[in-house]
Amino acid sequence: MNATGQGATIWLTGLPSAGKTTIALALAARLADEGHRVEVLDGDEIRTFLSAGLGFSREDRHTNVQRIGFVAQLLASHGVKTLVPVIAPYADSREAVRKRHQAAGTGYVEVHVATPVEVCSVRDVKGLYAKQAAGELSGLTGVDDPYEIPADPDLRIDAHEQTVEDSAAALYALLRDRRLL
């Protein structure tokens, strides 16, 4: 299979407002411009359509991540570069997705968008941190619900210390180095 036809899952994990989706969209645009088949599986969209009805308990979060991982692996196995910007707070859930990809022989990289909670709470793209601070929301990942930082991601991006373009370029370089392009 030629490079543009090879699929892979690019999993971006991090706190809310870390920059996962922004980086994924920037990389997706570059890959599409180069002729790659690309799909972005945004966590919010998945929760609306594929995981509607799930809450935010540990079990529901695990189920959501496994559903996303299944769809990502399916797309990737059919030659799609599948970018997955989701929080995925639990290491065991992310590891189960990685193992499913490995078992199927499908390319997979895990990227930790390592923006500190202090920066994320200032960005507060969806107003979640403000709602949590006002007592209107509980279970916010990284604040009053756990986020298990990846111990050994394929790439760690300090998105608060570089531009979106630099972050996407670092991820592109990883894909090139891993022969996933």
Tab-separated table of N, CA and C in Angstrom:
chain	number	residue	atom	x	y	z
A	1	MET	N	0.860	-1.184	0.000
A	1	MET	CA	0.000	0.000	0.000
A	1	MET	C	0.898	1.236	0.000
A	2	ASN	N	0.593	2.218	-0.808
A	2	ASN	CA	1.423	3.421	-0.825
A	2	ASN	C	1.201	4.243	0.436
A	3	ALA	N	2.073	5.214	0.668
A	3	ALA	CA	2.041	5.962	1.919
A	3	ALA	C	0.714	6.670	2.142
A	4	THR	N	0.160	7.293	1.112
A	4	THR	CA	-1.083	8.025	1.330
A	4	THR	C	-2.250	7.087	1.590
A	5	GLY	N	-2.120	5.802	1.218
A	5	GLY	CA	-3.197	4.852	1.430
A	5	GLY	C	-3.090	4.075	2.721
A	6	GLN	N	-1.985	4.244	3.456
A	6	GLN	CA	-1.798	3.541	4.718
A	6	GLN	C	-2.560	4.255	5.818
A	7	GLY	N	-3.361	3.523	6.553
A	7	GLY	CA	-4.103	4.121	7.646
A	7	GLY	C	-3.333	4.058	8.949
A	8	ALA	N	-3.763	4.848	9.892
A	8	ALA	CA	-3.193	4.849	11.239
A	8	ALA	C	-4.121	5.643	12.140
A	9	THR	N	-4.058	5.337	13.416
A	9	THR	CA	-4.790	6.130	14.404
A	9	THR	C	-3.789	6.996	15.147
A	10	ILE	N	-4.103	8.274	15.225
A	10	ILE	CA	-3.298	9.243	15.950
A	10	ILE	C	-4.163	9.728	17.100
A	11	TRP	N	-3.870	9.230	18.306
A	11	TRP	CA	-4.699	9.477	19.484
A	11	TRP	C	-4.090	10.623	20.273
A	12	LEU	N	-4.822	11.728	20.405
A	12	LEU	CA	-4.356	12.888	21.161
A	12	LEU	C	-5.129	12.948	22.467
A	13	THR	N	-4.444	12.763	23.582
A	13	THR	CA	-5.063	12.797	24.894
A	13	THR	C	-4.541	13.993	25.677
A	14	GLY	N	-5.368	14.509	26.535
A	14	GLY	CA	-4.986	15.658	27.359
A	14	GLY	C	-6.205	16.234	28.031
A	15	LEU	N	-5.986	17.223	28.852
A	15	LEU	CA	-7.067	17.857	29.612
A	15	LEU	C	-8.015	18.640	28.705
A	16	PRO	N	-9.211	18.961	29.206
A	16	PRO	CA	-10.099	19.848	28.453
A	16	PRO	C	-9.395	21.187	28.183
A	17	SER	N	-9.509	21.686	26.974
A	17	SER	CA	-8.908	22.956	26.532
A	17	SER	C	-7.388	22.890	26.393
A	18	ALA	N	-6.838	21.679	26.276
A	18	ALA	CA	-5.383	21.536	26.121
A	18	ALA	C	-4.916	21.888	24.719
A	19	GLY	N	-5.817	21.788	23.723
A	19	GLY	CA	-5.447	22.071	22.337
A	19	GLY	C	-5.487	20.847	21.446
A	20	LYS	N	-6.038	19.759	21.929
A	20	LYS	CA	-6.069	18.496	21.176
A	20	LYS	C	-6.751	18.647	19.822
A	21	THR	N	-7.955	19.175	19.816
A	21	THR	CA	-8.722	19.299	18.577
A	21	THR	C	-8.076	20.302	17.635
A	22	THR	N	-7.574	21.392	18.158
A	22	THR	CA	-6.925	22.405	17.331
A	22	THR	C	-5.723	21.815	16.599
A	23	ILE	N	-4.910	21.050	17.314
A	23	ILE	CA	-3.744	20.411	16.699
A	23	ILE	C	-4.191	19.368	15.681
A	24	ALA	N	-5.195	18.564	16.051
A	24	ALA	CA	-5.696	17.527	15.145
A	24	ALA	C	-6.210	18.142	13.844
A	25	LEU	N	-6.944	19.220	13.934
A	25	LEU	CA	-7.486	19.857	12.730
A	25	LEU	C	-6.375	20.431	11.855
A	26	ALA	N	-5.353	21.009	12.481
A	26	ALA	CA	-4.223	21.550	11.711
A	26	ALA	C	-3.488	20.426	10.980
A	27	LEU	N	-3.251	19.314	11.673
A	27	LEU	CA	-2.579	18.186	11.035
A	27	LEU	C	-3.461	17.571	9.952
A	28	ALA	N	-4.753	17.459	10.222
A	28	ALA	CA	-5.682	16.881	9.243
A	28	ALA	C	-5.675	17.690	7.950
A	29	ALA	N	-5.639	19.001	8.067
A	29	ALA	CA	-5.612	19.848	6.868
A	29	ALA	C	-4.340	19.589	6.054
A	30	ARG	N	-3.218	19.481	6.725
A	30	ARG	CA	-1.950	19.216	6.015
A	30	ARG	C	-1.993	17.846	5.334
A	31	LEU	N	-2.461	16.841	6.051
A	31	LEU	CA	-2.522	15.496	5.480
A	31	LEU	C	-3.476	15.439	4.288
A	32	ALA	N	-4.613	16.098	4.407
A	32	ALA	CA	-5.582	16.115	3.300
A	32	ALA	C	-4.985	16.814	2.083
A	33	ASP	N	-4.256	17.911	2.316
A	33	ASP	CA	-3.602	18.629	1.217
A	33	ASP	C	-2.599	17.744	0.492
A	34	GLU	N	-2.023	16.781	1.201
A	34	GLU	CA	-1.039	15.873	0.603
A	34	GLU	C	-1.702	14.645	-0.036
A	35	GLY	N	-3.018	14.571	0.042
A	35	GLY	CA	-3.714	13.472	-0.602
A	35	GLY	C	-4.066	12.291	0.292
A	36	HIS	N	-3.844	12.429	1.581
A	36	HIS	CA	-4.200	11.357	2.513
A	36	HIS	C	-5.708	11.381	2.787
A	37	ARG	N	-6.274	10.228	2.994
A	37	ARG	CA	-7.650	10.129	3.489
A	37	ARG	C	-7.582	10.360	4.987
A	38	VAL	N	-8.349	11.335	5.483
A	38	VAL	CA	-8.242	11.766	6.871
A	38	VAL	C	-9.631	11.895	7.484
A	39	GLU	N	-9.720	11.512	8.743
A	39	GLU	CA	-10.946	11.725	9.516
A	39	GLU	C	-10.546	12.159	10.917
A	40	VAL	N	-11.283	13.124	11.468
A	40	VAL	CA	-11.087	13.550	12.849
A	40	VAL	C	-12.297	13.081	13.642
A	41	LEU	N	-12.043	12.257	14.657
A	41	LEU	CA	-13.111	11.775	15.531
A	41	LEU	C	-13.082	12.605	16.808
A	42	ASP	N	-13.776	13.725	16.781
A	42	ASP	CA	-13.792	14.648	17.911
A	42	ASP	C	-14.619	14.073	19.061
A	43	GLY	N	-14.077	14.160	20.261
A	43	GLY	CA	-14.740	13.609	21.435
A	43	GLY	C	-16.143	14.148	21.661
A	44	ASP	N	-16.346	15.443	21.473
A	44	ASP	CA	-17.671	16.029	21.687
A	44	ASP	C	-18.683	15.501	20.678
A	45	GLU	N	-18.263	15.391	19.424
A	45	GLU	CA	-19.171	14.872	18.395
A	45	GLU	C	-19.503	13.409	18.652
A	46	ILE	N	-18.521	12.632	19.069
A	46	ILE	CA	-18.754	11.213	19.357
A	46	ILE	C	-19.747	11.077	20.513
A	47	ARG	N	-19.582	11.890	21.541
A	47	ARG	CA	-20.502	11.817	22.681
A	47	ARG	C	-21.927	12.164	22.244
A	48	THR	N	-22.086	13.044	21.294
A	48	THR	CA	-23.411	13.423	20.820
A	48	THR	C	-24.057	12.311	20.006
A	49	PHE	N	-23.275	11.648	19.162
A	49	PHE	CA	-23.873	10.712	18.214
A	49	PHE	C	-23.646	9.244	18.556
A	50	LEU	N	-22.436	8.857	18.889
A	50	LEU	CA	-22.126	7.451	19.108
A	50	LEU	C	-22.294	7.026	20.565
A	51	SER	N	-22.028	7.932	21.462
A	51	SER	CA	-22.065	7.597	22.885
A	51	SER	C	-23.126	8.378	23.638
A	52	ALA	N	-24.164	8.813	22.940
A	52	ALA	CA	-25.265	9.509	23.607
A	52	ALA	C	-25.808	8.610	24.705
A	53	GLY	N	-26.105	9.189	25.833
A	53	GLY	CA	-26.645	8.421	26.941
A	53	GLY	C	-25.599	8.003	27.955
A	54	LEU	N	-24.337	8.043	27.571
A	54	LEU	CA	-23.285	7.727	28.528
A	54	LEU	C	-23.019	8.942	29.410
A	55	GLY	N	-22.748	8.680	30.656
A	55	GLY	CA	-22.392	9.748	31.578
A	55	GLY	C	-20.882	9.883	31.675
A	56	PHE	N	-20.423	10.307	32.846
A	56	PHE	CA	-19.002	10.555	33.031
A	56	PHE	C	-18.415	9.742	34.176
A	57	SER	N	-19.087	8.641	34.517
A	57	SER	CA	-18.500	7.717	35.496
A	57	SER	C	-17.278	7.067	34.866
A	58	ARG	N	-16.463	6.434	35.684
A	58	ARG	CA	-15.279	5.749	35.139
A	58	ARG	C	-15.710	4.703	34.112
A	59	GLU	N	-16.747	3.933	34.413
A	59	GLU	CA	-17.217	2.895	33.497
A	59	GLU	C	-17.716	3.492	32.184
A	60	ASP	N	-18.494	4.571	32.263
A	60	ASP	CA	-19.002	5.202	31.039
A	60	ASP	C	-17.877	5.831	30.223
A	61	ARG	N	-16.917	6.425	30.896
A	61	ARG	CA	-15.775	6.999	30.171
A	61	ARG	C	-14.994	5.896	29.460
A	62	HIS	N	-14.818	4.752	30.137
A	62	HIS	CA	-14.127	3.623	29.524
A	62	HIS	C	-14.888	3.141	28.282
A	63	THR	N	-16.197	2.991	28.421
A	63	THR	CA	-17.024	2.549	27.292
A	63	THR	C	-16.903	3.519	26.125
A	64	ASN	N	-16.949	4.808	26.412
A	64	ASN	CA	-16.824	5.822	25.368
A	64	ASN	C	-15.487	5.697	24.645
A	65	VAL	N	-14.405	5.555	25.386
A	65	VAL	CA	-13.079	5.444	24.778
A	65	VAL	C	-12.985	4.175	23.935
A	66	GLN	N	-13.556	3.080	24.415
A	66	GLN	CA	-13.498	1.832	23.647
A	66	GLN	C	-14.303	1.956	22.347
A	67	ARG	N	-15.434	2.623	22.391
A	67	ARG	CA	-16.219	2.833	21.168
A	67	ARG	C	-15.433	3.668	20.164
A	68	ILE	N	-14.833	4.741	20.648
A	68	ILE	CA	-14.042	5.591	19.765
A	68	ILE	C	-12.863	4.804	19.201
A	69	GLY	N	-12.222	4.033	20.061
A	69	GLY	CA	-11.083	3.229	19.628
A	69	GLY	C	-11.459	2.208	18.573
A	70	PHE	N	-12.630	1.608	18.713
A	70	PHE	CA	-13.106	0.644	17.724
A	70	PHE	C	-13.305	1.321	16.371
A	71	VAL	N	-13.984	2.456	16.368
A	71	VAL	CA	-14.240	3.173	15.114
A	71	VAL	C	-12.921	3.637	14.501
A	72	ALA	N	-12.007	4.139	15.335
A	72	ALA	CA	-10.713	4.607	14.831
A	72	ALA	C	-9.946	3.462	14.180
A	73	GLN	N	-9.910	2.316	14.834
A	73	GLN	CA	-9.178	1.174	14.290
A	73	GLN	C	-9.820	0.704	12.985
A	74	LEU	N	-11.131	0.704	12.933
A	74	LEU	CA	-11.839	0.293	11.721
A	74	LEU	C	-11.489	1.222	10.554
A	75	LEU	N	-11.563	2.525	10.793
A	75	LEU	CA	-11.218	3.487	9.748
A	75	LEU	C	-9.751	3.338	9.333
A	76	ALA	N	-8.878	3.255	10.318
A	76	ALA	CA	-7.445	3.152	10.023
A	76	ALA	C	-7.134	1.882	9.233
A	77	SER	N	-7.839	0.799	9.535
A	77	SER	CA	-7.593	-0.456	8.819
A	77	SER	C	-8.028	-0.368	7.362
A	78	HIS	N	-8.799	0.667	7.034
A	78	HIS	CA	-9.245	0.889	5.656
A	78	HIS	C	-8.522	2.075	5.013
A	79	GLY	N	-7.338	2.393	5.517
A	79	GLY	CA	-6.493	3.378	4.870
A	79	GLY	C	-6.729	4.822	5.246
A	80	VAL	N	-7.426	5.067	6.350
A	80	VAL	CA	-7.718	6.435	6.771
A	80	VAL	C	-6.781	6.830	7.911
A	81	LYS	N	-6.177	8.012	7.788
A	81	LYS	CA	-5.445	8.589	8.907
A	81	LYS	C	-6.521	9.141	9.838
A	82	THR	N	-6.663	8.514	10.996
A	82	THR	CA	-7.747	8.848	11.910
A	82	THR	C	-7.182	9.570	13.115
A	83	LEU	N	-7.519	10.845	13.227
A	83	LEU	CA	-7.046	11.649	14.355
A	83	LEU	C	-8.136	11.670	15.417
A	84	VAL	N	-7.736	11.379	16.659
A	84	VAL	CA	-8.702	11.203	17.739
A	84	VAL	C	-8.340	12.139	18.898
A	85	PRO	N	-8.856	13.372	18.887
A	85	PRO	CA	-8.599	14.285	19.998
A	85	PRO	C	-9.665	14.114	21.089
A	86	VAL	N	-9.366	13.267	22.062
A	86	VAL	CA	-10.300	13.019	23.167
A	86	VAL	C	-9.530	13.037	24.482
A	87	ILE	N	-10.208	13.353	25.562
A	87	ILE	CA	-9.556	13.404	26.867
A	87	ILE	C	-9.019	12.028	27.246
A	88	ALA	N	-9.858	10.995	27.188
A	88	ALA	CA	-9.464	9.622	27.538
A	88	ALA	C	-8.633	9.619	28.820
A	89	PRO	N	-9.255	9.883	29.961
A	89	PRO	CA	-8.492	10.137	31.180
A	89	PRO	C	-7.794	8.941	31.809
A	90	TYR	N	-8.180	7.721	31.445
A	90	TYR	CA	-7.645	6.559	32.155
A	90	TYR	C	-6.653	5.771	31.307
A	91	ALA	N	-5.492	5.483	31.905
A	91	ALA	CA	-4.415	4.778	31.202
A	91	ALA	C	-4.860	3.404	30.720
A	92	ASP	N	-5.641	2.678	31.519
A	92	ASP	CA	-6.041	1.329	31.110
A	92	ASP	C	-6.965	1.371	29.899
A	93	SER	N	-7.797	2.375	29.794
A	93	SER	CA	-8.668	2.520	28.617
A	93	SER	C	-7.845	2.795	27.370
A	94	ARG	N	-6.881	3.712	27.486
A	94	ARG	CA	-6.023	4.025	26.344
A	94	ARG	C	-5.192	2.814	25.951
A	95	GLU	N	-4.706	2.064	26.929
A	95	GLU	CA	-3.885	0.889	26.636
A	95	GLU	C	-4.700	-0.187	25.925
A	96	ALA	N	-5.961	-0.346	26.298
A	96	ALA	CA	-6.817	-1.326	25.620
A	96	ALA	C	-6.991	-0.959	24.146
A	97	VAL	N	-7.107	0.320	23.857
A	97	VAL	CA	-7.224	0.774	22.465
A	97	VAL	C	-5.921	0.485	21.717
A	98	ARG	N	-4.796	0.792	22.334
A	98	ARG	CA	-3.490	0.524	21.705
A	98	ARG	C	-3.358	-0.969	21.391
A	99	LYS	N	-3.706	-1.811	22.350
A	99	LYS	CA	-3.575	-3.262	22.159
A	99	LYS	C	-4.484	-3.764	21.037
A	100	ARG	N	-5.686	-3.193	20.905
A	100	ARG	CA	-6.585	-3.586	19.814
A	100	ARG	C	-5.936	-3.260	18.475
A	101	HIS	N	-5.317	-2.097	18.375
A	101	HIS	CA	-4.633	-1.717	17.143
A	101	HIS	C	-3.453	-2.646	16.872
A	102	GLN	N	-2.664	-2.925	17.889
A	102	GLN	CA	-1.501	-3.805	17.715
A	102	GLN	C	-1.948	-5.191	17.267
A	103	ALA	N	-2.994	-5.724	17.878
A	103	ALA	CA	-3.486	-7.059	17.529
A	103	ALA	C	-3.943	-7.119	16.074
A	104	ALA	N	-4.471	-6.007	15.578
A	104	ALA	CA	-4.952	-5.957	14.194
A	104	ALA	C	-3.849	-5.547	13.210
A	105	GLY	N	-2.673	-5.184	13.728
A	105	GLY	CA	-1.593	-4.738	12.851
A	105	GLY	C	-1.833	-3.356	12.271
A	106	THR	N	-2.587	-2.537	12.985
A	106	THR	CA	-2.936	-1.192	12.521
A	106	THR	C	-2.046	-0.168	13.220
A	107	GLY	N	-1.515	0.775	12.448
A	107	GLY	CA	-0.662	1.814	13.001
A	107	GLY	C	-1.366	2.622	14.073
A	108	TYR	N	-0.627	2.954	15.128
A	108	TYR	CA	-1.204	3.681	16.257
A	108	TYR	C	-0.110	4.480	16.941
A	109	VAL	N	-0.402	5.737	17.238
A	109	VAL	CA	0.476	6.544	18.083
A	109	VAL	C	-0.374	7.273	19.112
A	110	GLU	N	0.206	7.378	20.308
A	110	GLU	CA	-0.446	8.121	21.391
A	110	GLU	C	0.336	9.403	21.633
A	111	VAL	N	-0.392	10.504	21.625
A	111	VAL	CA	0.211	11.815	21.801
A	111	VAL	C	-0.410	12.461	23.035
A	112	HIS	N	0.439	12.876	23.961
A	112	HIS	CA	-0.057	13.587	25.144
A	112	HIS	C	0.095	15.084	24.897
A	113	VAL	N	-1.026	15.759	24.784
A	113	VAL	CA	-1.021	17.216	24.680
A	113	VAL	C	-0.965	17.715	26.125
A	114	ALA	N	0.245	18.054	26.560
A	114	ALA	CA	0.565	18.233	27.974
A	114	ALA	C	0.430	19.674	28.448
A	115	THR	N	-0.696	20.272	28.165
A	115	THR	CA	-0.956	21.632	28.625
A	115	THR	C	-1.379	21.578	30.090
A	116	PRO	N	-0.725	22.333	30.972
A	116	PRO	CA	-1.074	22.294	32.393
A	116	PRO	C	-2.499	22.799	32.651
A	117	VAL	N	-3.093	22.283	33.715
A	117	VAL	CA	-4.474	22.650	34.056
A	117	VAL	C	-4.612	24.164	34.257
A	118	GLU	N	-3.572	24.810	34.753
A	118	GLU	CA	-3.628	26.259	34.964
A	118	GLU	C	-3.820	27.006	33.641
A	119	VAL	N	-3.175	26.531	32.598
A	119	VAL	CA	-3.317	27.142	31.271
A	119	VAL	C	-4.674	26.777	30.674
A	120	CYS	N	-5.058	25.515	30.809
A	120	CYS	CA	-6.353	25.066	30.280
A	120	CYS	C	-7.507	25.853	30.900
A	121	SER	N	-7.413	26.114	32.198
A	121	SER	CA	-8.508	26.820	32.873
A	121	SER	C	-8.619	28.271	32.421
A	122	VAL	N	-7.509	28.864	31.975
A	122	VAL	CA	-7.548	30.217	31.413
A	122	VAL	C	-8.132	30.177	30.010
A	123	ARG	N	-7.717	29.196	29.213
A	123	ARG	CA	-8.269	29.044	27.860
A	123	ARG	C	-9.760	28.776	27.931
A	124	ASP	N	-10.151	27.807	28.733
A	124	ASP	CA	-11.537	27.425	29.028
A	124	ASP	C	-12.463	27.539	27.816
A	125	VAL	N	-12.089	26.852	26.744
A	125	VAL	CA	-12.775	26.940	25.460
A	125	VAL	C	-14.285	26.726	25.578
A	126	LYS	N	-14.700	25.787	26.417
A	126	LYS	CA	-16.129	25.449	26.529
A	126	LYS	C	-16.762	25.964	27.814
A	127	GLY	N	-16.025	26.724	28.605
A	127	GLY	CA	-16.565	27.264	29.850
A	127	GLY	C	-16.685	26.241	30.969
A	128	LEU	N	-16.038	25.093	30.820
A	128	LEU	CA	-16.153	24.026	31.820
A	128	LEU	C	-15.477	24.393	33.138
A	129	TYR	N	-14.310	25.007	33.059
A	129	TYR	CA	-13.586	25.360	34.278
A	129	TYR	C	-14.350	26.424	35.060
A	130	ALA	N	-14.956	27.363	34.355
A	130	ALA	CA	-15.746	28.397	35.025
A	130	ALA	C	-16.973	27.775	35.709
A	131	LYS	N	-17.619	26.842	35.022
A	131	LYS	CA	-18.780	26.167	35.620
A	131	LYS	C	-18.362	25.361	36.845
A	132	GLN	N	-17.215	24.703	36.773
A	132	GLN	CA	-16.743	23.914	37.905
A	132	GLN	C	-16.427	24.837	39.075
A	133	ALA	N	-15.772	25.966	38.808
A	133	ALA	CA	-15.418	26.915	39.863
A	133	ALA	C	-16.660	27.516	40.515
A	134	ALA	N	-17.730	27.661	39.733
A	134	ALA	CA	-18.981	28.227	40.250
A	134	ALA	C	-19.851	27.171	40.929
A	135	GLY	N	-19.391	25.929	40.952
A	135	GLY	CA	-20.161	24.868	41.589
A	135	GLY	C	-21.285	24.313	40.727
A	136	GLU	N	-21.283	24.659	39.446
A	136	GLU	CA	-22.334	24.197	38.535
A	136	GLU	C	-21.977	22.876	37.848
A	137	LEU	N	-20.746	22.395	38.046
A	137	LEU	CA	-20.269	21.206	37.359
A	137	LEU	C	-19.303	20.476	38.285
A	138	SER	N	-19.458	19.174	38.352
A	138	SER	CA	-18.485	18.372	39.087
A	138	SER	C	-18.005	17.257	38.160
A	139	GLY	N	-16.890	16.659	38.521
A	139	GLY	CA	-16.322	15.597	37.692
A	139	GLY	C	-15.521	16.116	36.523
A	140	LEU	N	-14.944	17.315	36.651
A	140	LEU	CA	-14.141	17.876	35.566
A	140	LEU	C	-12.752	17.238	35.583
A	141	THR	N	-12.425	16.611	34.489
A	141	THR	CA	-11.147	15.899	34.375
A	141	THR	C	-9.982	16.835	34.660
A	142	GLY	N	-9.116	16.395	35.558
A	142	GLY	CA	-7.933	17.154	35.919
A	142	GLY	C	-8.146	18.134	37.045
A	143	VAL	N	-9.421	18.344	37.437
A	143	VAL	CA	-9.719	19.261	38.538
A	143	VAL	C	-10.276	18.462	39.718
A	144	ASP	N	-11.464	17.911	39.550
A	144	ASP	CA	-12.039	17.092	40.626
A	144	ASP	C	-12.383	15.683	40.152
A	145	ASP	N	-11.796	15.285	39.033
A	145	ASP	CA	-11.873	13.923	38.535
A	145	ASP	C	-10.486	13.606	37.977
A	146	PRO	N	-10.038	12.357	38.080
A	146	PRO	CA	-8.653	12.060	37.708
A	146	PRO	C	-8.359	12.160	36.212
A	147	TYR	N	-7.124	12.508	35.938
A	147	TYR	CA	-6.549	12.363	34.607
A	147	TYR	C	-5.213	11.677	34.809
A	148	GLU	N	-5.078	10.484	34.250
A	148	GLU	CA	-3.847	9.721	34.377
A	148	GLU	C	-2.928	10.091	33.214
A	149	ILE	N	-1.885	10.830	33.531
A	149	ILE	CA	-0.941	11.300	32.520
A	149	ILE	C	-0.258	10.095	31.875
A	150	PRO	N	-0.192	10.049	30.552
A	150	PRO	CA	0.492	8.931	29.902
A	150	PRO	C	1.938	8.813	30.378
A	151	ALA	N	2.302	7.611	30.793
A	151	ALA	CA	3.656	7.388	31.304
A	151	ALA	C	4.682	7.388	30.185
A	152	ASP	N	4.315	6.873	29.032
A	152	ASP	CA	5.271	6.723	27.938
A	152	ASP	C	4.585	6.950	26.588
A	153	PRO	N	4.089	8.181	26.349
A	153	PRO	CA	3.435	8.426	25.061
A	153	PRO	C	4.455	8.402	23.931
A	154	ASP	N	3.971	8.212	22.725
A	154	ASP	CA	4.854	8.258	21.562
A	154	ASP	C	5.379	9.669	21.334
A	155	LEU	N	4.617	10.658	21.781
A	155	LEU	CA	5.013	12.060	21.662
A	155	LEU	C	4.315	12.851	22.755
A	156	ARG	N	5.053	13.769	23.369
A	156	ARG	CA	4.459	14.703	24.329
A	156	ARG	C	4.590	16.094	23.719
A	157	ILE	N	3.478	16.777	23.596
A	157	ILE	CA	3.464	18.119	23.015
A	157	ILE	C	3.133	19.124	24.115
A	158	ASP	N	4.033	20.063	24.333
A	158	ASP	CA	3.779	21.152	25.272
A	158	ASP	C	3.136	22.287	24.483
A	159	ALA	N	1.848	22.123	24.213
A	159	ALA	CA	1.133	23.032	23.309
A	159	ALA	C	1.082	24.462	23.838
A	160	HIS	N	1.258	24.639	25.116
A	160	HIS	CA	1.241	25.982	25.703
A	160	HIS	C	2.564	26.716	25.488
A	161	GLU	N	3.564	25.995	24.991
A	161	GLU	CA	4.886	26.593	24.789
A	161	GLU	C	5.266	26.737	23.318
A	162	GLN	N	4.351	26.365	22.413
A	162	GLN	CA	4.656	26.467	20.985
A	162	GLN	C	3.371	26.734	20.213
A	163	THR	N	3.525	27.093	18.962
A	163	THR	CA	2.366	27.405	18.130
A	163	THR	C	1.633	26.123	17.734
A	164	VAL	N	0.429	26.292	17.265
A	164	VAL	CA	-0.347	25.165	16.739
A	164	VAL	C	0.413	24.542	15.573
A	165	GLU	N	0.968	25.384	14.712
A	165	GLU	CA	1.701	24.897	13.553
A	165	GLU	C	2.911	24.065	13.973
A	166	ASP	N	3.634	24.514	15.005
A	166	ASP	CA	4.787	23.764	15.490
A	166	ASP	C	4.352	22.441	16.113
A	167	SER	N	3.232	22.463	16.827
A	167	SER	CA	2.708	21.233	17.434
A	167	SER	C	2.312	20.227	16.353
A	168	ALA	N	1.602	20.700	15.330
A	168	ALA	CA	1.190	19.817	14.227
A	168	ALA	C	2.416	19.305	13.467
A	169	ALA	N	3.426	20.149	13.313
A	169	ALA	CA	4.647	19.740	12.617
A	169	ALA	C	5.392	18.661	13.403
A	170	ALA	N	5.416	18.770	14.719
A	170	ALA	CA	6.070	17.744	15.545
A	170	ALA	C	5.347	16.409	15.399
A	171	LEU	N	4.036	16.459	15.345
A	171	LEU	CA	3.248	15.242	15.177
A	171	LEU	C	3.444	14.664	13.775
A	172	TYR	N	3.496	15.519	12.778
A	172	TYR	CA	3.768	15.088	11.407
A	172	TYR	C	5.129	14.384	11.335
A	173	ALA	N	6.132	14.955	11.993
A	173	ALA	CA	7.475	14.361	11.996
A	173	ALA	C	7.455	12.979	12.647
A	174	LEU	N	6.685	12.819	13.714
A	174	LEU	CA	6.557	11.509	14.356
A	174	LEU	C	5.962	10.495	13.382
A	175	LEU	N	4.905	10.883	12.684
A	175	LEU	CA	4.280	9.970	11.720
A	175	LEU	C	5.256	9.594	10.612
A	176	ARG	N	6.020	10.559	10.136
A	176	ARG	CA	7.023	10.289	9.111
A	176	ARG	C	8.088	9.330	9.649
A	177	ASP	N	8.570	9.599	10.870
A	177	ASP	CA	9.606	8.755	11.470
A	177	ASP	C	9.117	7.333	11.700
A	178	ARG	N	7.833	7.184	12.007
A	178	ARG	CA	7.262	5.854	12.250
A	178	ARG	C	6.796	5.185	10.955
A	179	ARG	N	7.033	5.839	9.843
A	179	ARG	CA	6.651	5.340	8.515
A	179	ARG	C	5.132	5.145	8.399
A	180	LEU	N	4.406	6.103	8.970
A	180	LEU	CA	2.942	6.056	8.898
A	180	LEU	C	2.400	7.060	7.881
A	181	LEU	N	3.287	7.696	7.136
A	181	LEU	CA	2.885	8.633	6.082
A	181	LEU	C	3.197	8.032	4.723
